[in-house]
Tab-separated table of C-alpha atoms in Angstrom:
chain	number	residue	atom	x	y	z
A	1	MET	CA	4.301	-13.661	-37.934
A	2	SER	CA	0.905	-13.215	-37.672
A	3	TRP	CA	-0.388	-11.855	-33.883
A	4	ASP	CA	-4.016	-12.635	-35.286
A	5	SER	CA	-3.494	-16.699	-34.856
A	6	TYR	CA	-2.385	-16.006	-31.189
A	7	ILE	CA	-5.661	-14.439	-30.585
A	8	THR	CA	-7.788	-16.909	-32.061
A	9	SER	CA	-5.968	-19.389	-30.135
A	10	LEU	CA	-6.919	-17.942	-26.959
A	11	THR	CA	-10.512	-17.014	-28.108
A	12	LYS	CA	-11.305	-20.668	-29.373
A	13	SER	CA	-11.399	-21.660	-25.929
A	14	GLU	CA	-15.158	-21.801	-24.542
A	15	TRP	CA	-14.136	-19.547	-21.511
A	16	VAL	CA	-12.466	-16.630	-23.320
A	17	ASP	CA	-14.341	-14.610	-25.727
A	18	ASP	CA	-11.970	-11.313	-26.340
A	19	ALA	CA	-8.643	-10.872	-26.319
A	20	VAL	CA	-5.952	-8.411	-27.137
A	21	ILE	CA	-1.904	-8.247	-27.353
A	22	LEU	CA	-0.163	-4.914	-26.824
A	23	GLY	CA	3.040	-3.682	-26.731
A	24	CYS	CA	4.422	-2.964	-23.270
A	25	THR	CA	7.559	-1.017	-23.599
A	26	PRO	CA	6.912	2.753	-22.892
A	27	GLY	CA	6.170	4.650	-25.620
A	28	GLN	CA	5.307	1.864	-27.912
A	29	GLU	CA	2.073	0.720	-26.394
A	30	SER	CA	0.140	-0.138	-29.454
A	31	VAL	CA	-2.361	-2.802	-30.216
A	32	TRP	CA	-0.747	-5.599	-32.139
A	33	ALA	CA	-3.660	-7.720	-32.551
A	34	SER	CA	-7.247	-8.211	-31.325
A	35	ALA	CA	-10.369	-10.207	-31.095
A	36	PRO	CA	-12.923	-8.799	-34.023
A	37	GLY	CA	-16.237	-7.491	-31.990
A	38	GLY	CA	-14.464	-7.218	-28.842
A	39	TRP	CA	-14.127	-4.294	-26.912
A	40	LEU	CA	-10.475	-5.045	-25.305
A	41	SER	CA	-8.920	-3.501	-28.481
A	42	GLN	CA	-9.600	0.105	-26.900
A	43	VAL	CA	-7.295	-0.455	-24.185
A	44	THR	CA	-5.303	2.622	-23.773
A	45	ALA	CA	-1.549	2.989	-23.668
A	46	ALA	CA	-1.974	4.928	-19.827
A	47	GLU	CA	-3.597	1.852	-18.680
A	48	VAL	CA	-0.804	-0.439	-19.883
A	49	LYS	CA	1.605	1.804	-18.097
A	50	ALA	CA	-0.474	1.355	-14.897
A	51	LEU	CA	-0.798	-2.174	-15.286
A	52	VAL	CA	3.085	-2.435	-15.636
A	53	ALA	CA	4.239	-0.317	-13.020
A	54	SER	CA	6.900	-1.243	-11.005
A	55	ASP	CA	5.124	0.144	-7.878
A	56	ARG	CA	2.395	-2.340	-7.119
A	57	SER	CA	0.660	-0.829	-4.192
A	58	THR	CA	-1.779	1.424	-5.636
A	59	LEU	CA	-3.030	-1.281	-7.634
A	60	PHE	CA	-4.707	-2.682	-4.898
A	61	ALA	CA	-6.510	0.090	-3.417
A	62	ASN	CA	-7.413	1.838	-6.301
A	63	GLY	CA	-7.736	-0.898	-9.035
A	64	VAL	CA	-7.148	-0.877	-12.777
A	65	THR	CA	-9.010	0.193	-15.417
A	66	LEU	CA	-9.252	-1.452	-19.096
A	67	ALA	CA	-10.721	0.446	-21.807
A	68	GLY	CA	-12.424	2.824	-19.443
A	69	LYS	CA	-14.191	0.228	-17.275
A	70	LYS	CA	-12.871	-0.132	-13.530
A	71	CYS	CA	-11.520	-3.703	-12.432
A	72	THR	CA	-10.482	-4.930	-8.821
A	73	VAL	CA	-7.192	-6.480	-8.622
A	74	LEU	CA	-7.484	-10.159	-7.157
A	75	ARG	CA	-4.055	-11.468	-7.795
A	76	ASP	CA	-0.879	-9.746	-9.114
A	77	ALA	CA	1.968	-11.979	-10.102
A	78	LEU	CA	2.796	-9.863	-13.201
A	79	ASN	CA	6.469	-9.422	-12.046
A	80	VAL	CA	6.872	-12.656	-10.522
A	81	GLU	CA	9.392	-14.885	-12.484
A	82	GLY	CA	7.749	-18.106	-13.468
A	83	GLN	CA	4.378	-16.709	-13.328
A	84	ASN	CA	3.857	-13.261	-15.030
A	85	THR	CA	0.034	-13.117	-14.713
A	86	MET	CA	-2.038	-11.172	-13.023
A	87	ASP	CA	-6.003	-11.945	-12.517
A	88	ILE	CA	-8.596	-9.309	-12.232
A	89	LYS	CA	-12.569	-8.930	-12.154
A	90	MET	CA	-14.561	-6.194	-13.528
A	91	LYS	CA	-16.670	-3.777	-11.142
A	92	THR	CA	-20.196	-4.117	-11.624
A	93	SER	CA	-22.600	-0.909	-12.045
A	94	GLU	CA	-25.886	-0.702	-13.515
A	95	LYS	CA	-24.140	0.184	-16.874
A	96	GLU	CA	-21.983	-3.169	-16.152
A	97	PRO	CA	-24.125	-6.034	-14.570
A	98	ASP	CA	-21.867	-8.443	-14.759
A	99	PRO	CA	-18.233	-9.225	-13.272
A	100	PHE	CA	-16.108	-10.902	-15.765
A	101	SER	CA	-13.179	-12.163	-15.006
A	102	PHE	CA	-9.468	-11.079	-16.619
A	103	THR	CA	-5.856	-12.699	-17.055
A	104	ILE	CA	-3.196	-10.223	-17.875
A	105	GLY	CA	0.295	-11.711	-19.222
A	106	LYS	CA	3.387	-9.773	-19.389
A	107	THR	CA	6.091	-11.281	-21.640
A	108	HIS	CA	9.420	-9.244	-22.709
A	109	LYS	CA	7.629	-6.750	-25.096
A	110	ALA	CA	4.288	-7.296	-24.596
A	111	ILE	CA	1.092	-7.916	-22.548
A	112	ILE	CA	-1.819	-10.358	-23.546
A	113	ILE	CA	-5.082	-9.784	-21.774
A	114	ALA	CA	-8.154	-12.011	-22.096
A	115	LYS	CA	-11.504	-12.008	-21.231
A	116	GLY	CA	-13.360	-14.360	-19.689
A	117	VAL	CA	-17.075	-15.020	-20.541
A	118	LYS	CA	-20.153	-14.587	-18.245
A	119	ASP	CA	-19.643	-16.636	-14.942
A	120	ALA	CA	-16.537	-18.014	-15.966
A	121	HIS	CA	-14.281	-18.873	-12.967
A	122	GLY	CA	-10.968	-17.193	-13.098
A	123	GLY	CA	-9.060	-20.487	-13.044
A	124	LYS	CA	-10.409	-20.989	-16.438
A	125	VAL	CA	-9.149	-17.876	-17.979
A	126	ASN	CA	-5.675	-18.046	-16.661
A	127	PRO	CA	-4.102	-21.170	-17.886
A	128	PRO	CA	-4.337	-20.254	-21.679
A	129	VAL	CA	-2.830	-16.917	-20.771
A	130	PHE	CA	-0.304	-18.455	-18.777
A	131	ASP	CA	0.749	-20.696	-21.424
A	132	MET	CA	0.928	-18.217	-24.202
A	133	THR	CA	3.064	-15.875	-21.739
A	134	GLY	CA	5.618	-18.586	-20.933
A	135	TYR	CA	5.972	-19.321	-24.552
A	136	LEU	CA	6.558	-15.998	-25.884
A	137	ARG	CA	8.963	-15.484	-22.941
A	138	LYS	CA	10.840	-18.288	-24.201
A	139	LEU	CA	11.370	-16.777	-27.729
A	140	ASN	CA	12.601	-13.783	-26.023
A	141	MET	CA	9.154	-11.722	-26.915
B	1	MET	CA	-5.669	-33.946	16.155
B	2	GLY	CA	-3.784	-37.134	16.214
B	3	ALA	CA	-1.279	-38.837	18.967
B	4	GLU	CA	1.551	-40.616	17.628
B	5	GLN	CA	3.863	-43.406	19.304
B	6	GLU	CA	7.538	-44.128	18.682
B	7	ILE	CA	7.898	-47.550	17.717
B	8	ASN	CA	11.618	-48.746	16.949
B	9	SER	CA	11.216	-49.053	12.873
B	10	GLY	CA	8.065	-46.655	12.159
B	11	ARG	CA	5.260	-44.679	14.008
B	12	SER	CA	1.959	-45.620	14.748
B	13	TYR	CA	-0.909	-42.993	14.747
B	14	TYR	CA	-3.573	-42.916	17.229
B	15	ILE	CA	-6.635	-40.540	15.347
B	16	ASP	CA	-9.903	-39.037	16.092
B	17	THR	CA	-11.165	-37.680	19.455
B	18	THR	CA	-12.226	-41.196	20.948
B	19	ALA	CA	-8.763	-42.584	20.566
B	20	LEU	CA	-7.234	-39.324	21.639
B	21	HIS	CA	-8.585	-39.604	24.908
B	22	VAL	CA	-7.461	-42.720	26.094
B	23	PRO	CA	-4.089	-42.480	28.175
B	24	ARG	CA	-1.394	-45.005	26.764
B	25	ALA	CA	2.060	-44.600	27.773
B	26	GLY	CA	4.581	-42.662	25.515
B	27	VAL	CA	2.334	-40.989	23.250
B	28	GLU	CA	2.728	-37.894	22.016
B	29	LEU	CA	0.284	-35.272	21.205
B	30	ILE	CA	0.772	-33.584	17.843
B	31	SER	CA	-0.956	-31.475	15.538
B	32	PRO	CA	-0.040	-31.921	11.488
B	33	LEU	CA	-0.875	-28.248	10.861
B	34	LYS	CA	1.442	-25.468	11.808
B	35	ASN	CA	-0.108	-21.992	11.252
B	36	GLY	CA	-2.950	-23.246	9.352
B	37	MET	CA	-0.522	-24.815	7.111
B	38	ILE	CA	0.509	-28.806	6.547
B	39	GLU	CA	3.823	-28.964	8.149
B	40	ASP	CA	3.939	-32.731	8.998
B	41	TRP	CA	3.255	-34.447	5.978
B	42	ASN	CA	3.296	-37.742	7.557
B	43	ALA	CA	0.899	-37.592	9.982
B	44	PHE	CA	-1.214	-35.520	7.399
B	45	GLN	CA	-0.846	-38.907	5.050
B	46	ALA	CA	-1.918	-40.963	8.455
B	47	ILE	CA	-4.950	-39.000	8.815
B	48	ILE	CA	-6.020	-39.229	5.133
B	49	ASP	CA	-5.387	-42.722	5.188
B	50	HIS	CA	-7.459	-43.087	8.155
B	51	ILE	CA	-10.478	-41.394	6.785
B	52	TYR	CA	-10.570	-43.302	3.587
B	53	SER	CA	-10.467	-46.787	5.682
B	54	LYS	CA	-12.575	-45.857	8.817
B	55	HIS	CA	-15.015	-43.063	7.453
B	56	ILE	CA	-15.488	-42.947	3.793
B	57	LYS	CA	-14.531	-46.889	3.304
B	58	SER	CA	-14.337	-46.413	-0.376
B	59	GLU	CA	-11.508	-46.290	-3.061
B	60	PRO	CA	-9.832	-42.764	-2.972
B	61	SER	CA	-9.815	-43.264	-7.120
B	62	LEU	CA	-13.209	-43.197	-6.901
B	63	HIS	CA	-14.366	-39.836	-5.660
B	64	PRO	CA	-13.167	-36.323	-6.426
B	65	VAL	CA	-12.105	-34.314	-3.603
B	66	LEU	CA	-12.373	-30.756	-2.709
B	67	MET	CA	-10.101	-29.527	-0.160
B	68	SER	CA	-9.969	-26.391	2.114
B	69	GLU	CA	-6.922	-24.635	2.696
B	70	ALA	CA	-5.200	-21.456	4.604
B	71	PRO	CA	-5.621	-18.414	2.575
B	72	TRP	CA	-2.053	-17.570	3.343
B	73	ASN	CA	-0.989	-21.072	2.105
B	74	SER	CA	2.062	-21.335	0.480
B	75	ARG	CA	2.830	-22.082	-3.222
B	76	ALA	CA	5.289	-24.775	-2.401
B	77	LYS	CA	2.446	-26.554	0.146
B	78	ARG	CA	-0.266	-26.322	-2.280
B	79	GLU	CA	1.889	-27.951	-5.201
B	80	LYS	CA	2.882	-30.710	-2.881
B	81	LEU	CA	-0.041	-31.557	-1.522
B	82	THR	CA	-1.705	-31.670	-5.493
B	83	GLU	CA	1.132	-33.828	-6.439
B	84	LEU	CA	0.448	-36.153	-3.095
B	85	ILE	CA	-3.390	-36.329	-3.945
B	86	PHE	CA	-2.773	-36.970	-7.561
B	87	GLU	CA	0.174	-39.443	-7.494
B	88	HIS	CA	-0.244	-41.093	-4.025
B	89	TYR	CA	-4.091	-41.087	-4.041
B	90	ASN	CA	-4.669	-41.542	-7.668
B	91	ILE	CA	-7.921	-39.120	-6.866
B	92	PRO	CA	-9.568	-38.277	-10.348
B	93	ALA	CA	-10.299	-34.662	-9.640
B	94	PHE	CA	-9.128	-32.189	-7.153
B	95	PHE	CA	-9.770	-28.636	-6.202
B	96	LEU	CA	-8.348	-26.654	-3.425
B	97	CYS	CA	-10.359	-23.752	-2.190
B	98	LYS	CA	-9.701	-21.214	0.358
B	99	THR	CA	-11.540	-21.547	3.840
B	100	ALA	CA	-12.363	-17.924	3.923
B	101	VAL	CA	-14.331	-18.531	0.515
B	102	LEU	CA	-16.098	-21.584	1.657
B	103	THR	CA	-17.308	-19.776	4.746
B	104	ALA	CA	-18.356	-16.974	2.979
B	105	PHE	CA	-20.592	-19.679	1.065
B	106	ALA	CA	-21.491	-21.295	3.994
B	107	ASN	CA	-23.393	-17.803	4.997
B	108	GLY	CA	-25.121	-17.269	1.286
B	109	ARG	CA	-22.489	-14.976	0.091
B	110	ALA	CA	-19.517	-14.491	-2.210
B	111	THR	CA	-18.449	-11.379	-1.093
B	112	GLY	CA	-17.746	-10.259	2.685
B	113	LEU	CA	-15.102	-9.613	5.116
B	114	VAL	CA	-14.686	-13.030	6.952
B	115	LEU	CA	-13.593	-12.464	10.622
B	116	ASP	CA	-12.268	-16.092	11.601
B	117	SER	CA	-11.141	-16.104	15.429
B	118	GLY	CA	-9.973	-19.521	16.234
B	119	ALA	CA	-7.693	-21.248	18.645
B	120	THR	CA	-4.252	-20.004	17.283
B	121	HIS	CA	-5.043	-16.800	15.060
B	122	THR	CA	-7.697	-13.804	14.577
B	123	THR	CA	-7.686	-13.431	11.069
B	124	ALA	CA	-9.479	-10.959	8.716
B	125	ILE	CA	-9.562	-11.857	5.127
B	126	PRO	CA	-11.441	-9.792	2.526
B	127	VAL	CA	-13.506	-12.003	-0.126
B	128	HIS	CA	-14.768	-10.483	-3.453
B	129	ASP	CA	-16.708	-12.216	-5.682
B	130	GLY	CA	-15.274	-15.496	-4.474
B	131	TYR	CA	-11.753	-14.705	-4.734
B	132	VAL	CA	-9.699	-13.847	-1.666
B	133	LEU	CA	-8.025	-10.275	-1.741
B	134	GLN	CA	-4.571	-11.718	-0.321
B	135	GLN	CA	-3.038	-7.926	0.138
B	136	GLY	CA	-5.978	-7.606	2.862
B	137	ILE	CA	-5.276	-10.329	5.096
B	138	VAL	CA	-4.519	-9.450	8.570
B	139	LYS	CA	-3.439	-11.753	11.239
B	140	SER	CA	-3.206	-11.295	15.115
B	141	PRO	CA	-2.210	-14.100	17.369
B	142	LEU	CA	-4.713	-12.853	20.126
B	143	ALA	CA	-7.436	-16.019	19.889
B	144	GLY	CA	-8.133	-18.984	21.749
B	145	ASP	CA	-5.304	-20.175	22.690
B	146	PHE	CA	-4.328	-16.704	24.080
B	147	ILE	CA	-7.371	-16.858	26.255
B	148	THR	CA	-6.672	-19.938	27.552
B	149	MET	CA	-3.132	-18.906	28.517
B	150	GLN	CA	-4.851	-15.999	30.435
B	151	CYS	CA	-7.217	-18.468	32.248
B	152	ARG	CA	-4.287	-20.871	33.125
B	153	GLU	CA	-2.435	-17.925	34.713
B	154	LEU	CA	-5.793	-16.629	36.733
B	155	PHE	CA	-5.831	-20.581	38.173
B	156	GLN	CA	-2.012	-20.049	39.305
B	157	GLU	CA	-2.755	-16.830	40.906
B	158	MET	CA	-5.965	-18.659	42.691
B	159	ASN	CA	-3.851	-21.385	43.566
B	160	ILE	CA	-6.209	-23.857	41.603
B	161	ASP	CA	-5.127	-26.888	40.549
B	162	THR	CA	-6.266	-27.914	36.516
B	163	VAL	CA	-6.783	-31.570	37.438
B	164	PRO	CA	-8.103	-33.618	33.676
B	165	PRO	CA	-10.930	-35.914	34.270
B	166	TYR	CA	-8.490	-38.734	33.307
B	167	MET	CA	-6.534	-39.073	36.452
B	168	ILE	CA	-9.809	-38.470	38.869
B	169	ALA	CA	-11.212	-41.950	40.323
B	170	SER	CA	-13.744	-39.932	42.488
B	171	LYS	CA	-13.945	-36.862	44.238
B	172	GLU	CA	-16.192	-35.763	47.089
B	173	PRO	CA	-18.517	-32.769	47.173
B	174	VAL	CA	-16.773	-29.940	49.293
B	175	ARG	CA	-17.690	-26.755	50.584
B	176	GLU	CA	-17.356	-23.604	48.191
B	177	GLY	CA	-13.802	-22.453	47.979
B	178	ALA	CA	-12.428	-25.386	50.086
B	179	PRO	CA	-9.540	-27.383	48.716
B	180	PRO	CA	-10.976	-30.220	46.961
B	181	LEU	CA	-11.012	-34.135	47.996
B	182	TRP	CA	-10.341	-36.233	44.928
B	183	THR	CA	-8.685	-39.730	44.598
B	184	LYS	CA	-6.107	-40.434	41.732
B	185	LYS	CA	-7.069	-43.314	39.441
B	186	ASP	CA	-4.217	-45.818	40.025
B	187	LYS	CA	-2.232	-47.772	37.355
B	188	LEU	CA	-2.175	-44.651	35.182
B	189	PRO	CA	-0.063	-45.181	32.499
B	190	PRO	CA	3.352	-42.757	32.084
B	191	VAL	CA	1.480	-40.279	30.169
B	192	THR	CA	3.681	-37.827	27.955
B	193	LYS	CA	3.815	-34.049	28.985
B	194	SER	CA	2.103	-32.734	25.916
B	195	TRP	CA	-0.883	-35.620	26.091
B	196	HIS	CA	-1.412	-34.223	29.663
B	197	THR	CA	-1.166	-30.549	28.903
B	198	TYR	CA	-3.745	-30.878	26.201
B	199	MET	CA	-6.136	-32.752	28.752
B	200	CYS	CA	-5.516	-29.858	31.171
B	201	ASN	CA	-6.193	-27.118	28.404
B	202	GLU	CA	-9.248	-29.214	27.883
B	203	VAL	CA	-10.590	-28.658	31.243
B	204	ILE	CA	-9.539	-24.531	30.845
B	205	GLN	CA	-11.300	-24.573	27.715
B	206	ASP	CA	-14.477	-25.693	29.059
B	207	PHE	CA	-14.157	-22.947	31.952
B	208	GLN	CA	-13.781	-20.491	28.946
B	209	ALA	CA	-16.662	-21.291	27.248
B	210	SER	CA	-18.851	-21.592	29.894
B	211	VAL	CA	-17.873	-18.412	32.364
B	212	LEU	CA	-16.178	-16.067	30.221
B	213	GLN	CA	-17.968	-13.078	28.894
B	214	VAL	CA	-17.136	-9.982	26.384
B	215	SER	CA	-18.003	-6.677	27.999
B	216	ASP	CA	-20.222	-4.985	25.583
B	217	SER	CA	-18.581	-1.595	25.848
B	218	PRO	CA	-14.676	-1.388	26.958
B	219	TYR	CA	-13.733	-2.770	30.352
B	220	ASP	CA	-14.682	-1.079	33.396
B	221	GLU	CA	-13.747	-1.912	36.908
B	222	GLN	CA	-16.700	-0.589	38.331
B	223	VAL	CA	-19.273	-1.996	36.036
B	224	ALA	CA	-16.988	-5.483	36.139
B	225	ALA	CA	-17.732	-5.570	40.102
B	226	GLN	CA	-21.023	-5.547	39.836
B	227	MET	CA	-21.548	-8.232	37.104
B	228	PRO	CA	-23.378	-11.177	38.369
B	229	THR	CA	-21.280	-14.402	39.411
B	230	VAL	CA	-20.860	-17.561	37.794
B	231	HIS	CA	-20.372	-20.785	39.876
B	232	TYR	CA	-18.209	-23.319	38.498
B	233	GLU	CA	-16.799	-26.508	39.433
B	234	MET	CA	-13.532	-28.051	38.042
B	235	PRO	CA	-13.546	-31.903	37.395
B	236	SER	CA	-11.653	-31.947	40.930
B	237	GLY	CA	-14.722	-30.932	42.803
B	238	TYR	CA	-13.106	-27.648	43.502
B	239	SER	CA	-16.283	-24.898	43.025
B	240	THR	CA	-16.332	-21.480	43.290
B	241	ASP	CA	-17.905	-18.231	41.888
B	242	TYR	CA	-16.130	-16.165	39.283
B	243	GLY	CA	-16.955	-12.247	39.081
B	244	ALA	CA	-14.806	-9.848	37.333
B	245	GLU	CA	-12.557	-12.023	35.820
B	246	ARG	CA	-15.330	-12.822	33.403
B	247	LEU	CA	-15.004	-9.848	31.974
B	248	ARG	CA	-11.376	-8.656	32.132
B	249	ILE	CA	-9.807	-11.660	30.756
B	250	PRO	CA	-11.451	-11.801	27.177
B	251	GLU	CA	-11.092	-8.041	26.954
B	252	GLY	CA	-7.617	-8.465	25.613
B	253	LEU	CA	-8.947	-9.626	22.669
B	254	PHE	CA	-10.623	-6.122	21.840
B	255	ASP	CA	-8.151	-4.070	23.630
B	256	PRO	CA	-4.714	-5.612	24.298
B	257	SER	CA	-3.545	-2.551	25.514
B	258	ASN	CA	-3.499	-3.272	29.560
B	259	VAL	CA	-2.794	-7.082	28.949
B	260	LYS	CA	0.292	-8.306	31.254
B	261	GLY	CA	3.040	-9.399	29.106
B	262	LEU	CA	1.990	-7.753	25.925
B	263	SER	CA	2.482	-3.993	26.876
B	264	GLY	CA	5.003	-2.746	24.259
B	265	ASN	CA	3.707	-4.791	21.726
B	266	THR	CA	1.441	-3.216	18.815
B	267	MET	CA	-1.035	-5.992	18.882
B	268	LEU	CA	-4.601	-5.379	16.943
B	269	GLY	CA	-7.608	-5.730	18.741
B	270	VAL	CA	-10.565	-7.437	16.754
B	271	GLY	CA	-12.232	-4.513	15.800
B	272	HIS	CA	-8.891	-2.840	14.638
B	273	VAL	CA	-8.335	-6.168	12.577
B	274	VAL	CA	-11.178	-5.777	10.392
B	275	THR	CA	-10.988	-2.027	9.877
B	276	THR	CA	-7.292	-2.665	9.161
B	277	SER	CA	-8.045	-5.003	6.569
B	278	ILE	CA	-11.066	-3.371	4.615
B	279	GLY	CA	-8.667	-0.211	4.744
B	280	MET	CA	-6.250	-2.060	2.496
B	281	CYS	CA	-8.911	-3.326	-0.335
B	282	ASP	CA	-9.940	-1.106	-3.306
B	283	ILE	CA	-12.073	1.640	-2.132
B	284	ASP	CA	-15.459	0.607	-4.468
B	285	ILE	CA	-15.777	-2.692	-2.797
B	286	ARG	CA	-15.703	-1.237	0.839
B	287	PRO	CA	-19.144	-0.810	1.249
B	288	GLY	CA	-19.656	-4.676	0.288
B	289	LEU	CA	-17.118	-5.691	2.853
B	290	TYR	CA	-18.621	-3.225	5.762
B	291	GLY	CA	-22.044	-4.597	4.604
B	292	SER	CA	-21.124	-8.417	5.423
B	293	VAL	CA	-18.680	-8.866	7.894
B	294	ILE	CA	-18.969	-12.711	8.601
B	295	VAL	CA	-18.039	-13.720	11.930
B	296	THR	CA	-16.495	-17.388	12.051
B	297	GLY	CA	-14.728	-19.865	14.154
B	298	GLY	CA	-14.728	-21.457	17.805
B	299	ASN	CA	-13.428	-18.367	19.614
B	300	THR	CA	-16.251	-16.214	18.613
B	301	LEU	CA	-18.774	-18.524	20.286
B	302	LEU	CA	-17.675	-16.164	23.508
B	303	GLN	CA	-20.616	-14.604	25.168
B	304	GLY	CA	-20.960	-11.273	24.205
B	305	PHE	CA	-17.993	-11.363	21.259
B	306	THR	CA	-20.413	-10.408	18.169
B	307	GLU	CA	-22.358	-7.675	20.509
B	308	ARG	CA	-19.274	-5.907	21.370
B	309	LEU	CA	-17.864	-6.360	17.839
B	310	ASN	CA	-20.819	-4.773	16.129
B	311	ARG	CA	-20.085	-1.798	18.785
B	312	GLU	CA	-16.728	-1.429	17.806
B	313	LEU	CA	-16.982	-1.462	14.257
B	314	SER	CA	-19.889	0.879	14.246
B	315	GLN	CA	-17.551	3.365	16.019
B	316	LYS	CA	-14.852	2.680	13.791
B	317	ALA	CA	-16.186	2.231	10.550
B	318	PRO	CA	-16.538	5.621	8.237
B	319	PRO	CA	-19.613	6.958	9.006
B	320	SER	CA	-21.852	6.603	6.197
B	321	MET	CA	-21.189	2.910	5.800
B	322	ARG	CA	-24.057	0.688	6.126
B	323	LEU	CA	-22.256	-2.299	8.478
B	324	LYS	CA	-23.962	-5.929	9.003
B	325	LEU	CA	-22.508	-8.467	11.111
B	326	ILE	CA	-23.540	-11.881	10.244
B	327	ALA	CA	-22.887	-15.417	12.411
B	328	CYS	CA	-24.360	-18.417	12.740
B	329	ASN	CA	-26.126	-19.116	15.786
B	330	SER	CA	-25.243	-22.595	16.413
B	331	SER	CA	-21.787	-23.727	17.221
B	332	ILE	CA	-21.538	-26.712	14.707
B	333	GLU	CA	-22.029	-23.699	11.673
B	334	ARG	CA	-19.661	-21.306	13.047
B	335	ARG	CA	-16.733	-24.329	13.695
B	336	PHE	CA	-17.227	-26.141	10.602
B	337	SER	CA	-18.430	-23.243	8.370
B	338	SER	CA	-15.653	-23.996	5.801
B	339	TRP	CA	-16.633	-27.523	5.436
B	340	ILE	CA	-20.124	-26.689	4.981
B	341	GLY	CA	-19.302	-23.901	2.240
B	342	GLY	CA	-17.456	-26.591	0.650
B	343	SER	CA	-20.171	-28.990	0.332
B	344	ILE	CA	-22.550	-26.153	-1.177
B	345	LEU	CA	-19.770	-25.282	-3.508
B	346	ALA	CA	-19.094	-28.825	-4.754
B	347	SER	CA	-23.109	-29.213	-5.479
B	348	LEU	CA	-23.551	-26.219	-7.749
B	349	GLY	CA	-23.594	-26.638	-11.549
B	350	THR	CA	-21.079	-23.760	-11.926
B	351	PHE	CA	-18.585	-25.314	-10.076
B	352	GLN	CA	-18.084	-28.473	-12.499
B	353	GLN	CA	-15.996	-26.402	-14.775
B	354	MET	CA	-13.607	-25.762	-11.846
B	355	TRP	CA	-12.513	-29.191	-11.199
B	356	ILE	CA	-8.432	-30.173	-12.129
B	357	SER	CA	-9.086	-33.325	-13.549
B	358	LYS	CA	-6.451	-36.110	-13.477
B	359	GLN	CA	-5.816	-35.444	-17.395
B	360	GLU	CA	-4.816	-31.607	-16.675
B	361	TYR	CA	-2.660	-32.816	-13.939
B	362	ASP	CA	-0.928	-35.016	-16.126
B	363	GLU	CA	-0.409	-32.129	-18.952
B	364	GLY	CA	0.151	-29.605	-16.951
B	365	GLY	CA	2.098	-30.889	-13.589
B	366	LYS	CA	1.752	-29.701	-10.288
B	367	GLN	CA	1.564	-25.930	-11.375
B	368	SER	CA	-1.693	-26.242	-12.488
B	369	VAL	CA	-3.357	-25.614	-8.941
B	370	GLU	CA	-1.880	-21.951	-8.751
B	371	ARG	CA	-3.502	-21.518	-12.295
B	372	LYS	CA	-6.951	-23.043	-11.481
B	373	CYS	CA	-7.263	-22.527	-7.944
B	374	PRO	CA	-6.773	-18.959	-7.478
């Protein structure tokens, strides 16, 4: 099974330009596949742990980081049955002037992160991640 | 707002402000919304049918629809609405946007703390880059209807009858404070209690809008006693001057601790609603929220509301924070800011990617609304 084909099916959408699939079981948070040329492959194991933590209350007040870049949590349904997605947006600063949208999907063993292109609406990034998450969950992945 | 009548087989609806004010026998006055969300779907459908036939005068299948929704709208209601829109009305494309986001756009911003004080609720909704941060929404029931109730109690204490205009055939001028002299219209149909109450509330709301004022510092009896009085005449002809009550009644919005009937409750004043909401958000975006506090909703048109809010926030906000209140001057803009924002959003080039098309609905089902309309 090639995880790269999952990545390309995400990035082929005109609204998504970077994606990564990482393991999320504790101790096995490694990158399974990532888009070439993107920076999502640098998401660390600690960041994955923070994203899937069972205590969600600190996520909103403190935000999350992806590969060291700070993001604000907009909508969190990562642990909600039937949704399992989370929408976040990058915080802007002088180094990062564009607020990119991200959607994170959680399957049984992995998390999928997709990055929207500049000015992509969050509603364009969410559906492909949601569909893929649902598909992998059905396969017990 | 709509009025409905029970006929044997079905219900007929009377919709729109002109039809609303005609006294009819047995007609109840209802709102299809409860808590900002659609509760009575038949009445809602009747309103939509009325809009298409009497105002838009065109086929629903020819025009995409952008609809606003309450920021706390439930997923089930959103999906039910989407299903109704696509299946029943065959609308070609649809988008559901939260009112707070649209209000922010109407005020030229994508980020801000929207303070919406309407009839039923006062709510603070943080909006960041066009998205509502749902965990930061703070609601308080102290709003327009609460003030109306306080005014009604005042009139009861002063033994003033709120007679709505529909009952009055003629009236005579009387001395200030003297009992009113008016003659009742004959042949009035037996109207329902709900309709009559609404008409009385309109009288009280007119009083509320013209006489009441929010004090710019916390209410003080001595200061209030020296306030200039305002003369107000009821539809029945009864007229008198109002002094300290002008400040005392709206004080409950900002400082609920002294309000009768509320003691023991931990209600939040308007200033606290705002600061609590911002306090629940990501630390890094708080300066952006304090720097754009957008005031909207009919209840905020009370004289002195925004000045008092500005004062409260500058006291409660962290000292280094730059505070800016944004409030439209026109009453139309404040009451309908979400519609104005919707018309702005729908005209943007960047919005055209966001619609849910009929094809996407056919493929993805009603769940698409939760995905595509965050």
